[in-house]
Coordinates of C-alpha atoms in Angstrom, one line a residue:
M103 CA -4.4 -24.7 1.1
P104 CA -2.9 -21.0 0.9
L105 CA 0.4 -20.9 2.6
N106 CA 1.3 -18.9 5.7
P107 CA 4.0 -16.7 5.8
V108 CA 6.8 -19.2 7.2
Q109 CA 5.7 -21.8 4.5
W110 CA 6.2 -18.9 2.0
Q111 CA 10.0 -18.8 3.2
K112 CA 10.3 -22.2 2.8
A113 CA 8.7 -22.4 -0.5
L114 CA 10.9 -19.2 -2.2
A115 CA 14.1 -21.0 -0.9
A116 CA 13.1 -24.1 -3.3
D117 CA 15.5 -24.3 -6.2
S118 CA 12.5 -24.1 -8.6
L119 CA 9.7 -21.6 -9.0
R120 CA 6.0 -22.9 -9.6
P121 CA 4.1 -21.9 -12.4
V122 CA 2.0 -19.2 -10.5
Y123 CA 1.8 -17.2 -7.3
L124 CA -0.9 -14.8 -5.6
L125 CA 0.6 -12.4 -3.4
A126 CA -2.2 -10.8 -1.2
G127 CA -2.6 -8.6 1.6
E128 CA -1.4 -6.1 3.5
E129 CA 0.5 -3.7 1.3
L130 CA 4.2 -3.5 2.8
L131 CA 4.0 -7.5 3.4
V132 CA 3.0 -8.3 -0.4
L133 CA 5.6 -5.7 -2.0
E134 CA 8.4 -7.3 0.2
A135 CA 7.5 -10.8 -0.5
A136 CA 6.8 -10.2 -4.3
D137 CA 10.7 -8.0 -4.4
A138 CA 11.6 -11.4 -2.5
L139 CA 10.3 -13.2 -5.3
R140 CA 11.9 -11.3 -8.1
A141 CA 15.3 -11.6 -6.8
Q142 CA 14.9 -15.3 -7.1
A143 CA 13.6 -15.4 -10.0
R144 CA 16.8 -13.8 -11.2
K145 CA 19.0 -15.8 -9.3
L146 CA 17.3 -19.1 -10.9
G147 CA 17.6 -17.3 -14.9
Y148 CA 14.5 -15.9 -14.8
A149 CA 16.0 -13.0 -17.0
E150 CA 12.8 -11.6 -18.7
R151 CA 10.3 -9.9 -16.9
E152 CA 7.0 -8.5 -18.2
V153 CA 4.7 -6.1 -16.0
L154 CA 0.8 -6.1 -16.3
E155 CA -1.2 -2.9 -14.8
V156 CA -4.5 -4.4 -14.2
G157 CA -6.7 -1.0 -14.7
S158 CA -10.2 -0.3 -15.8
H159 CA -9.3 -0.7 -19.6
F160 CA -7.2 -3.7 -19.4
D161 CA -7.3 -6.0 -21.9
W162 CA -7.1 -9.6 -20.4
N163 CA -6.1 -11.1 -23.9
D164 CA -2.8 -9.6 -22.9
L165 CA -2.4 -12.6 -20.1
A166 CA -2.6 -15.0 -22.8
R167 CA -0.4 -13.2 -25.2
A168 CA 2.3 -12.3 -22.7
A169 CA 2.1 -16.1 -21.8
A170 CA 2.4 -17.4 -25.5
G171 CA 5.1 -14.9 -26.2
M172 CA 8.7 -16.0 -27.3
S173 CA 11.8 -15.4 -25.5
L174 CA 14.0 -12.8 -26.6
F175 CA 16.9 -14.9 -25.4
A176 CA 15.7 -18.1 -24.7
T177 CA 15.4 -17.8 -21.2
R178 CA 12.9 -17.8 -18.4
R179 CA 10.3 -15.2 -18.0
L180 CA 8.4 -13.8 -15.3
L181 CA 4.8 -12.2 -15.5
D182 CA 3.9 -9.2 -13.4
L183 CA 0.6 -9.1 -12.9
R184 CA -0.6 -6.2 -10.6
L185 CA -4.2 -6.6 -9.6
P186 CA -4.9 -3.9 -6.8
T187 CA -8.3 -4.6 -6.1
G188 CA -8.0 -8.3 -6.0
R189 CA -11.2 -8.4 -8.3
P190 CA -10.1 -10.1 -11.9
G191 CA -13.9 -10.1 -12.5
T192 CA -15.1 -12.7 -14.8
E193 CA -12.9 -12.1 -17.8
G194 CA -10.1 -12.0 -15.7
A195 CA -11.0 -14.9 -13.9
K196 CA -11.2 -16.8 -16.9
A197 CA -7.8 -16.0 -18.0
I198 CA -6.3 -16.5 -14.9
N199 CA -8.2 -20.2 -15.2
E200 CA -6.6 -20.9 -18.5
F201 CA -3.2 -19.8 -17.7
C202 CA -3.3 -22.3 -14.7
A203 CA -4.8 -25.2 -16.5
N204 CA -1.9 -25.1 -18.6
P205 CA 0.8 -23.1 -17.6
P206 CA 3.6 -22.7 -20.4
P207 CA 7.4 -23.8 -20.0
D208 CA 9.6 -21.4 -18.6
V209 CA 7.3 -19.2 -17.6
T210 CA 6.1 -18.1 -14.0
L211 CA 2.9 -15.8 -13.4
L212 CA 3.4 -13.4 -10.1
I213 CA 0.0 -12.0 -9.3
T214 CA -0.1 -9.2 -6.8
A215 CA -3.2 -8.0 -4.9
M216 CA -3.0 -4.9 -2.2
D217 CA -6.9 -5.6 -1.2
W218 CA -7.9 -8.9 0.4
S219 CA -10.4 -10.6 2.2
N220 CA -12.2 -13.7 2.3
K221 CA -15.1 -12.5 -0.1
H222 CA -12.1 -12.0 -2.8
E223 CA -11.6 -16.1 -3.1
G224 CA -13.4 -18.0 -5.5
A225 CA -13.3 -20.6 -7.8
W226 CA -10.3 -18.8 -9.5
T227 CA -8.2 -18.7 -6.5
K228 CA -8.5 -22.4 -5.9
N229 CA -7.5 -23.2 -9.3
L230 CA -4.6 -20.9 -8.6
D231 CA -3.3 -22.6 -5.1
A232 CA -3.7 -26.1 -7.2
A233 CA -1.3 -24.8 -9.7
G234 CA 1.0 -22.9 -7.7
A235 CA 0.7 -21.1 -4.4
L236 CA -1.4 -18.4 -3.0
V237 CA -0.2 -16.7 0.2
V238 CA -2.1 -14.2 2.4
F239 CA -0.3 -11.6 4.5
N240 CA -2.1 -10.1 7.3
A241 CA -0.9 -7.3 9.4
P242 CA -0.1 -8.7 12.8
R243 CA -3.0 -8.6 15.5
P244 CA -2.6 -6.2 18.6
N245 CA -1.4 -9.3 20.5
E246 CA 1.1 -10.1 18.1
W247 CA 2.9 -6.8 17.4
A248 CA 5.8 -7.1 19.8
G249 CA 6.5 -10.4 18.2
W250 CA 6.5 -9.3 14.8
I251 CA 9.1 -6.3 15.8
S252 CA 11.3 -9.0 17.3
A253 CA 11.4 -11.2 14.2
R254 CA 12.0 -8.2 12.1
L255 CA 14.7 -6.9 14.4
S256 CA 16.2 -10.6 14.0
S257 CA 15.9 -10.8 10.5
R258 CA 18.1 -7.6 10.2
G259 CA 20.9 -8.5 12.5
L260 CA 19.2 -7.0 15.6
S261 CA 17.4 -8.2 18.8
A262 CA 15.7 -6.3 21.4
T263 CA 14.1 -7.0 25.3
A264 CA 10.8 -7.9 25.5
D265 CA 9.9 -4.4 27.1
A266 CA 11.9 -2.6 24.1
A267 CA 10.0 -4.6 21.6
A268 CA 6.7 -3.6 23.0
L269 CA 7.9 -0.1 23.5
L270 CA 8.1 0.4 19.6
A271 CA 5.2 -1.6 19.1
E272 CA 3.5 0.9 21.6
R273 CA 5.3 4.1 19.2
V274 CA 4.2 2.9 15.9
E275 CA 0.6 2.7 16.8
G276 CA -0.1 -0.6 14.7
N277 CA 1.3 1.3 11.4
L278 CA 3.6 -1.7 9.9
L279 CA 5.4 1.3 7.3
A280 CA 6.1 3.3 10.2
A281 CA 7.5 0.1 12.1
A282 CA 9.9 -1.1 9.1
Q283 CA 11.1 2.2 8.9
E284 CA 11.8 2.8 12.8
I285 CA 13.7 -0.9 12.4
D286 CA 15.9 0.1 9.4
K287 CA 17.0 3.0 11.0
L288 CA 17.8 1.3 14.2
V289 CA 19.9 -0.9 12.1
V290 CA 22.1 2.2 11.2
L291 CA 22.2 3.7 14.8
H292 CA 22.5 0.7 16.7
G293 CA 24.2 -1.9 14.7
E294 CA 24.3 -5.1 16.0
G295 CA 23.6 -6.4 19.0
K296 CA 20.5 -6.2 21.7
I297 CA 18.7 -3.2 22.5
S298 CA 17.3 -2.3 26.0
T299 CA 14.6 -0.3 26.7
A300 CA 16.3 2.2 27.6
E301 CA 18.1 2.2 24.4
M302 CA 15.2 2.0 22.5
E303 CA 13.7 5.1 23.8
N304 CA 16.9 7.0 23.2
L305 CA 16.8 5.6 19.6
V306 CA 13.8 5.5 18.2
A307 CA 11.7 8.8 17.3
D308 CA 8.3 9.2 18.3
S309 CA 6.2 7.8 15.5
A310 CA 3.2 7.8 16.9
R311 CA 3.6 11.8 17.2
Y312 CA 0.7 13.5 15.0
D313 CA 1.5 15.0 12.0
A314 CA 0.2 16.6 8.9
F315 CA 1.9 13.8 7.0
K316 CA -0.2 11.2 9.3
L317 CA -3.1 13.0 8.7
T318 CA -3.5 13.0 5.3
D319 CA -2.6 9.4 4.6
A320 CA -5.0 8.5 7.2
A321 CA -7.8 10.3 5.4
F322 CA -6.8 9.2 1.7
A323 CA -7.1 5.6 3.1
G324 CA -10.2 6.0 4.1
E325 CA -9.6 5.9 7.9
G326 CA -11.9 8.3 8.7
G327 CA -11.8 8.0 12.8
R328 CA -8.1 7.9 12.8
A329 CA -7.7 11.1 10.8
L330 CA -10.0 13.1 12.9
H331 CA -8.3 11.7 16.0
I332 CA -4.9 12.8 14.4
L333 CA -6.5 16.3 13.4
A334 CA -7.5 16.8 17.3
G335 CA -4.2 16.3 18.3
L336 CA -2.5 18.8 16.1
R337 CA -5.2 21.0 17.3
A338 CA -4.1 20.1 20.9
E339 CA -0.3 20.3 19.9
G340 CA -1.2 24.0 19.1
D341 CA 0.0 23.1 15.4
E342 CA -1.0 26.0 13.3
L343 CA -3.9 25.4 10.6
I344 CA -2.5 27.4 7.9
A345 CA 0.7 24.8 7.4
L346 CA -1.6 21.9 7.5
M347 CA -4.0 23.2 4.9
G348 CA -0.9 24.2 2.6
W349 CA -0.1 20.2 2.8
L350 CA -3.6 19.1 2.5
V351 CA -3.9 21.5 -0.3
N352 CA -1.0 19.6 -2.0
Q353 CA -2.1 16.0 -1.9
L354 CA -5.8 17.2 -3.1
Q355 CA -4.0 18.9 -6.2
L356 CA -2.0 15.4 -6.5
A357 CA -5.2 13.3 -6.4
L358 CA -7.0 15.8 -9.0
R359 CA -3.9 15.2 -11.1
L360 CA -3.9 11.4 -10.8
A361 CA -7.9 11.7 -11.7
N362 CA -7.7 13.6 -15.0
A363 CA -4.6 11.3 -15.9
R364 CA -5.7 9.0 -18.7
D365 CA -2.6 6.6 -17.7
F366 CA -2.8 6.3 -13.3
A367 CA 0.6 4.3 -13.5
A368 CA 2.3 6.7 -15.9
Q369 CA 1.4 9.7 -14.0
A370 CA 2.0 8.0 -10.9
R371 CA 5.7 7.6 -12.1
V372 CA 5.8 11.5 -13.4
E373 CA 4.7 12.1 -9.7
R374 CA 7.8 9.9 -8.3
L375 CA 5.1 8.5 -5.9
W376 CA 6.9 5.0 -4.2
P377 CA 4.8 2.0 -4.4
A378 CA 2.6 2.3 -1.1
R379 CA 1.6 6.2 -1.9
E380 CA 0.8 4.7 -5.2
Q381 CA -1.7 2.2 -4.0
L382 CA -2.7 4.8 -1.3
F383 CA -4.1 7.6 -4.3
R384 CA -5.3 4.3 -6.4
K385 CA -7.7 3.2 -3.8
A386 CA -8.9 6.5 -2.7
L387 CA -9.5 7.4 -6.1
R388 CA -11.5 4.4 -6.5
R389 CA -13.9 5.8 -3.8
A390 CA -14.6 8.5 -5.2
P391 CA -15.2 10.4 -9.1
R392 CA -13.1 13.2 -10.4
E393 CA -15.6 15.7 -9.1
H394 CA -15.5 14.9 -5.4
W395 CA -11.7 15.6 -5.5
L396 CA -12.5 19.1 -7.3
Q397 CA -15.1 19.9 -4.9
C398 CA -12.9 18.9 -1.7
L399 CA -10.0 20.8 -3.4
A400 CA -12.2 24.3 -3.5
R401 CA -13.4 23.2 0.2
A402 CA -9.9 23.3 1.2
A403 CA -8.8 26.6 -0.2
R404 CA -12.2 28.1 1.3
I405 CA -10.6 26.6 5.0
D406 CA -7.3 27.9 3.8
R407 CA -9.0 31.6 3.5
M408 CA -10.7 31.1 7.0
A409 CA -7.4 30.4 8.7
K410 CA -6.0 33.3 7.1
G411 CA -8.3 36.0 8.0
R412 CA -10.0 36.2 4.8
E413 CA -13.4 34.2 4.9
Q414 CA -15.9 34.3 7.7
G415 CA -16.4 30.6 9.4
E416 CA -15.0 28.1 11.7
P417 CA -11.8 26.8 10.4
W418 CA -11.0 24.1 12.5
L419 CA -14.7 23.2 12.5
E420 CA -14.5 23.2 8.6
A421 CA -11.1 21.3 8.5
E422 CA -12.7 18.0 10.3
R423 CA -15.8 18.1 8.0
L424 CA -13.1 18.1 5.0
I425 CA -10.8 15.2 6.3
A426 CA -14.2 13.1 7.1
T427 CA -15.6 13.9 3.6
I428 CA -12.1 12.8 2.4
A429 CA -12.1 9.6 4.1
E430 CA -15.5 8.5 3.6
P431 CA -16.9 10.0 0.4
R432 CA -20.5 8.0 0.3
A433 CA -21.0 8.9 3.8
A434 CA -20.2 12.7 4.0
Q435 CA -22.9 15.4 3.1
V436 CA -23.2 17.4 -0.2
L437 CA -20.2 19.7 0.0
G438 CA -21.6 23.6 0.7

């Protein structure tokens, strides 16, 4: 059976690693779990690590070759397999099954997947779970948020009253990354001890405040309803559409550069994207081809001209249509 997060923490503290791990689910939680496993691997003498990025042209024979390879320094090795879609396909499932059936000594395979649901599971996940460990990290449910925040505060030497934890949960609007960032800030600003509701009010910035960064992130994440809600909030707060379109054009140009790149991972490094942003764009580009992003960029430029009075039209209405198109390419009408 898959491990829950509490069981995962106990398994991670063991004095040996299992042959294979699949960490799947909510991106922030998966990235942190993978970092913790890598740290434990280093502590246990895994001096070598090989990263395998599964893309559209990935050769699954590379997994077998990496597993069979000889260590340069006669040490334990960690194979770090990045499977963003969580779907290895027929060839990938076969390669993973073969590894699980006969794992090499002194080699551990770590698989991370940021896109996950019950539909991803199959014979390969059952074989993997039998040979090693499958851990699914889900975002907290609405009624679990205050408890999740309290637990994360505790892990960093802080605590908060129930009302204070609830206040922070309300401020971050269900955004795991925003919650993690705010808690990290609290460590610096407050230090050790318990945080009262009044202190939380003073220390925590309103992370639910609508801004251009959250708008573009929601749109590229495919969260059309949320993105349009943020856009309406920006308009109500009196934000200038010209400044907003400048940032949106910047992000569409980034998406187009990534879409044009032969090697997405290499281009992401050139762009200095941190892992969460890299996964955001990776998922967005899987939803639509290069031509879609080129059309979106052209439309954004047109809206920018409208906002500056250089072209006829209703810029805010057109911005709504563009945001919906970015978020849900298949549902959007043909761009004009």
